[in-house]
Tab-separated table of C-alpha atoms in Angstrom:
chain	number	residue	atom	x	y	z
A	1	MET	CA	113.873	118.754	83.878
A	2	GLU	CA	113.799	115.071	82.399
A	3	LYS	CA	112.668	112.476	85.053
A	4	SER	CA	115.312	109.991	86.303
A	5	PRO	CA	114.162	106.369	85.714
A	6	LEU	CA	114.399	103.994	88.543
A	7	SER	CA	116.521	101.359	86.628
A	8	LYS	CA	114.941	98.261	88.241
A	9	VAL	CA	111.394	98.978	89.261
A	10	PRO	CA	108.682	98.728	86.504
A	11	GLU	CA	106.050	101.502	85.850
A	12	VAL	CA	102.897	100.769	87.606
A	13	THR	CA	100.209	100.429	84.886
A	14	LEU	CA	97.212	98.262	84.332
A	15	ILE	CA	99.473	95.599	82.576
A	16	PHE	CA	101.664	95.555	85.736
A	17	TRP	CA	98.656	94.618	87.982
A	18	ILE	CA	97.423	91.923	85.384
A	19	ILE	CA	100.889	90.250	85.431
A	20	LYS	CA	101.011	90.526	89.245
A	21	ILE	CA	97.741	88.683	89.662
A	22	ALA	CA	99.011	86.123	87.226
A	23	ALA	CA	102.264	85.740	89.069
A	24	THR	CA	100.575	85.391	92.348
A	25	THR	CA	98.175	82.754	91.089
A	26	LEU	CA	101.244	80.843	89.585
A	27	GLY	CA	102.935	81.027	92.866
A	28	GLU	CA	99.996	79.263	94.373
A	29	THR	CA	99.857	76.544	91.827
A	30	ALA	CA	103.521	76.055	91.566
A	31	GLY	CA	104.084	75.995	95.190
A	32	ASP	CA	101.446	73.330	95.586
A	33	ALA	CA	102.827	71.332	92.699
A	34	VAL	CA	106.285	71.214	94.421
A	35	SER	CA	105.118	70.577	98.045
A	36	MET	CA	102.142	68.531	97.203
A	37	SER	CA	102.025	66.877	93.847
A	38	MET	CA	105.783	66.042	94.136
A	39	ASN	CA	105.299	64.999	97.839
A	40	LEU	CA	108.400	67.125	98.855
A	41	GLY	CA	106.434	68.749	101.747
A	42	TYR	CA	106.291	72.316	102.702
A	43	LEU	CA	109.612	72.650	104.399
A	44	VAL	CA	111.617	71.189	101.562
A	45	GLY	CA	109.505	73.170	99.123
A	46	THR	CA	110.217	76.471	101.104
A	47	GLY	CA	113.974	75.593	101.147
A	48	ILE	CA	113.957	75.122	97.249
A	49	PHE	CA	111.982	78.351	96.652
A	50	ALA	CA	113.945	80.336	99.307
A	51	ALA	CA	117.182	79.517	97.520
A	52	ILE	CA	115.787	80.521	94.153
A	53	PHE	CA	114.480	83.818	95.810
A	54	ALA	CA	117.770	84.598	97.339
A	55	ILE	CA	119.591	84.250	93.947
A	56	ALA	CA	116.902	86.146	92.127
A	57	VAL	CA	117.005	89.107	94.666
A	58	ILE	CA	120.808	89.190	94.610
A	59	ALA	CA	120.737	89.312	90.721
A	60	GLN	CA	118.047	92.059	90.761
A	61	ILE	CA	119.924	94.291	93.234
A	62	ILE	CA	123.191	93.832	91.322
A	63	ALA	CA	121.627	94.507	87.904
A	64	LYS	CA	122.476	97.896	86.596
A	65	LYS	CA	119.151	98.613	84.964
A	66	PHE	CA	115.499	97.313	84.729
A	67	HIS	CA	115.094	93.870	83.278
A	68	PRO	CA	111.412	92.750	82.904
A	69	PHE	CA	112.183	89.112	83.013
A	70	LEU	CA	114.511	89.268	85.989
A	71	TYR	CA	112.168	91.354	87.805
A	72	TRP	CA	109.152	89.142	87.358
A	73	THR	CA	111.282	86.068	88.003
A	74	THR	CA	111.817	87.539	91.388
A	75	ILE	CA	108.274	88.215	91.945
A	76	ILE	CA	107.441	84.654	91.062
A	77	ALA	CA	110.041	83.484	93.484
A	78	THR	CA	108.618	85.545	96.277
A	79	THR	CA	105.173	84.281	95.724
A	80	THR	CA	106.196	80.696	95.616
A	81	VAL	CA	108.353	80.748	98.637
A	82	GLY	CA	105.452	82.593	100.292
A	83	THR	CA	102.993	79.860	99.506
A	84	THR	CA	105.095	77.074	100.911
A	85	LEU	CA	106.205	79.069	103.919
A	86	ALA	CA	102.768	80.033	104.838
A	87	ASP	CA	101.490	76.568	104.500
A	88	PHE	CA	104.355	75.268	106.642
A	89	ALA	CA	103.684	77.754	109.448
A	90	ASP	CA	99.856	77.465	109.186
A	91	ARG	CA	99.654	73.686	108.778
A	92	SER	CA	102.898	71.969	109.906
A	93	LEU	CA	103.638	74.245	112.871
A	94	GLY	CA	99.903	74.470	113.805
A	95	ILE	CA	99.842	78.256	113.981
A	96	GLY	CA	96.658	78.319	112.015
A	97	TYR	CA	95.311	80.570	109.313
A	98	ALA	CA	94.316	83.398	111.665
A	99	GLY	CA	97.483	83.280	113.923
A	100	GLY	CA	99.705	83.113	110.725
A	101	SER	CA	98.004	85.963	109.045
A	102	THR	CA	98.110	88.094	112.235
A	103	LEU	CA	101.770	87.432	112.788
A	104	LEU	CA	102.626	88.058	109.116
A	105	LEU	CA	100.717	91.444	109.003
A	106	ILE	CA	102.688	92.497	112.127
A	107	LEU	CA	106.084	91.750	110.422
A	108	LEU	CA	104.893	93.332	107.275
A	109	LEU	CA	103.816	96.571	109.006
A	110	LEU	CA	106.973	96.592	111.045
A	111	THR	CA	109.002	96.254	107.895
A	112	LEU	CA	107.234	99.282	106.284
A	113	PHE	CA	107.610	101.312	109.478
A	114	ILE	CA	111.262	100.661	109.646
A	115	TRP	CA	111.676	101.395	105.947
A	116	GLN	CA	109.746	104.664	106.265
A	117	ARG	CA	111.880	105.647	109.404
A	118	THR	CA	115.071	104.665	107.725
A	119	LEU	CA	114.742	106.103	104.308
A	120	GLY	CA	111.961	108.646	104.712
A	121	SER	CA	109.642	107.070	102.131
A	122	VAL	CA	107.996	103.814	101.110
A	123	ALA	CA	106.907	104.959	97.704
A	124	VAL	CA	107.909	102.951	94.638
A	125	ASP	CA	109.461	105.969	92.917
A	126	SER	CA	111.838	106.454	95.900
A	127	ILE	CA	113.535	103.140	95.197
A	128	SER	CA	116.862	104.241	93.887
A	129	THR	CA	119.480	102.563	96.177
A	130	PRO	CA	120.553	98.961	97.050
A	131	LYS	CA	119.100	99.619	100.561
A	132	ALA	CA	115.807	100.830	99.512
A	133	GLU	CA	115.512	97.908	97.150
A	134	SER	CA	116.360	95.448	99.862
A	135	PHE	CA	113.477	96.923	101.961
A	136	TYR	CA	111.277	96.608	98.883
A	137	TRP	CA	111.903	92.932	98.419
A	138	VAL	CA	111.662	92.103	102.036
A	139	THR	CA	108.312	93.820	102.117
A	140	ILE	CA	107.118	91.923	99.055
A	141	MET	CA	108.266	88.681	100.609
A	142	PHE	CA	106.185	89.252	103.694
A	143	SER	CA	103.292	90.656	101.728
A	144	GLN	CA	103.374	87.380	99.535
A	145	THR	CA	103.373	85.081	102.468
A	146	LEU	CA	100.659	87.125	104.306
A	147	GLY	CA	98.477	86.851	101.114
A	148	THR	CA	98.673	83.046	101.206
A	149	ALA	CA	97.605	82.708	104.709
A	150	LEU	CA	94.967	85.249	104.299
A	151	GLY	CA	93.456	83.656	101.185
A	152	ASP	CA	93.457	80.238	103.060
A	153	TRP	CA	91.702	81.831	106.027
A	154	MET	CA	88.938	83.697	104.007
A	155	SER	CA	88.350	80.506	101.770
A	156	ASP	CA	88.462	77.915	104.539
A	157	SER	CA	88.062	79.237	107.966
A	158	ALA	CA	85.775	82.117	107.128
A	159	GLY	CA	83.624	79.922	104.734
A	160	PHE	CA	83.592	82.064	101.666
A	161	GLY	CA	84.953	79.271	99.476
A	162	TYR	CA	87.457	80.078	96.576
A	163	LEU	CA	85.110	81.999	94.233
A	164	GLY	CA	83.428	83.886	97.030
A	165	SER	CA	86.847	84.920	98.250
A	166	ALA	CA	87.896	86.057	94.919
A	167	VAL	CA	84.790	88.246	94.668
A	168	VAL	CA	85.594	89.766	98.120
A	169	PHE	CA	89.266	90.489	97.347
A	170	GLY	CA	88.408	91.704	93.791
A	171	GLY	CA	85.778	94.005	95.202
A	172	ILE	CA	88.293	95.394	97.697
A	173	LEU	CA	90.794	96.032	94.978
A	174	SER	CA	88.206	97.733	92.792
A	175	LEU	CA	87.460	100.026	95.735
A	176	ILE	CA	91.090	100.887	96.070
A	177	ALA	CA	91.187	101.759	92.312
A	178	ILE	CA	88.247	104.062	92.779
A	179	VAL	CA	89.898	105.687	95.746
A	180	TYR	CA	93.061	106.231	93.719
A	181	TYR	CA	91.282	107.903	90.745
A	182	LYS	CA	88.915	109.829	92.837
A	183	THR	CA	90.866	111.053	95.831
A	184	THR	CA	94.253	112.410	96.776
A	185	LEU	CA	94.945	109.658	99.365
A	186	ALA	CA	98.793	108.838	99.638
A	187	ARG	CA	99.692	106.924	96.627
A	188	ALA	CA	102.212	104.836	98.419
A	189	VAL	CA	99.545	103.614	100.895
A	190	LEU	CA	97.201	102.694	98.003
A	191	PHE	CA	99.970	100.923	96.026
A	192	TRP	CA	100.994	98.829	98.990
A	193	ALA	CA	97.371	97.996	99.871
A	194	ALA	CA	96.556	96.756	96.247
A	195	PHE	CA	99.905	94.995	96.146
A	196	ILE	CA	99.229	92.945	99.227
A	197	LEU	CA	95.553	92.230	98.202
A	198	THR	CA	96.557	90.876	94.889
A	199	ARG	CA	98.287	88.000	96.713
A	200	PRO	CA	95.278	86.565	98.578
A	201	LEU	CA	93.210	87.137	95.281
A	202	GLY	CA	95.837	85.086	93.436
A	203	ALA	CA	95.916	82.370	96.233
A	204	VAL	CA	92.251	81.701	96.068
A	205	LEU	CA	92.243	81.637	92.308
A	206	GLY	CA	95.029	79.212	92.323
A	207	ASP	CA	93.272	77.005	94.790
A	208	PHE	CA	90.068	77.247	92.606
A	209	LEU	CA	92.047	76.053	89.631
A	210	ASP	CA	93.751	73.032	91.388
A	211	LYS	CA	91.816	71.957	94.387
A	212	PRO	CA	89.451	68.939	94.110
A	213	LEU	CA	85.804	69.166	92.896
A	214	ASN	CA	84.441	68.296	96.368
A	215	HIS	CA	86.360	71.138	97.849
A	216	GLY	CA	85.059	73.670	95.433
A	217	GLY	CA	87.813	73.695	92.912
A	218	LEU	CA	88.246	72.698	89.262
A	219	ALA	CA	90.662	69.859	89.910
A	220	LEU	CA	93.081	71.017	87.052
A	221	SER	CA	96.553	69.656	87.016
A	222	ARG	CA	98.742	71.896	88.982
A	223	TYR	CA	101.427	71.518	86.330
A	224	SER	CA	99.176	72.502	83.380
A	225	ALA	CA	97.713	75.481	85.388
A	226	SER	CA	101.177	76.677	86.201
A	227	ALA	CA	102.295	76.263	82.675
A	228	THR	CA	99.322	78.195	81.469
A	229	LEU	CA	99.790	81.061	83.842
A	230	PHE	CA	103.521	81.247	82.998
A	231	LEU	CA	102.669	81.521	79.282
A	232	LEU	CA	100.096	84.227	80.035
A	233	MET	CA	102.763	86.175	81.962
A	234	LEU	CA	105.266	85.688	79.136
A	235	ALA	CA	102.874	86.784	76.529
A	236	CYS	CA	102.006	89.929	78.620
A	237	ILE	CA	105.692	90.874	79.036
A	238	LEU	CA	106.399	90.273	75.267
A	239	ILE	CA	103.345	91.981	73.860
A	240	PHE	CA	103.255	95.025	76.338
A	241	PRO	CA	106.718	96.095	76.781
A	242	GLN	CA	107.340	97.559	80.204
A	243	ARG	CA	109.317	100.674	81.083
A	244	ALA	CA	111.291	101.494	84.130
A	245	ALA	CA	109.397	103.716	86.768
A	246	HIS	CA	110.331	107.414	86.729
A	247	LYS	CA	110.559	109.849	89.699
A	248	GLY	CA	107.190	111.470	90.210
A	249	THR	CA	105.279	108.562	88.590
């Protein structure tokens, strides 16, 4: 029997993860560009990106089939609003990196639990209804925000620095990949573990690109770094056409 494509969710391949890491890094540099370089602050930046996120999610849910540009626009929206929201909570509200990471982890796990209890599965290939897709994007939103706070905690509070943190998160992602290919552990668990961890990896890579030299960064322009990452994503999408995921993938 022919498999039914999930019209709006991309097939999870190597290029998917490459674009995802680029998108999360772009979210960090673009979020910092608006909140810091433009001096709009975290709250205003969060408001701007939250509006973009809401519009993108509505368009994504209304869409009748998978559109790569719409999907990745929504991903970028989640990661930029996640950046400014986490920074607002951690810094402006004084929750701190550890407190923010703990709170967001609880919210993320609670969302996954409610999703599982409500629809019976959190697997990507189970997303075939607007309700499932709504859970999907709320989960992604929390994972992107958690990733920002976790990346900041690892690089600053834990003292690993940007490159050290990137090595740690990259190493954990490599272990997840090995477990995926060498074991039969639930694919949904491994997918969400990898999806969540690509965000702090992108956060520390973004900070490495645009933070001052005396803080361990390269002091690159946030605008040029964001533009370069955007062009990288665009090239990947155009050169490696993505297909919608299918049941059973």
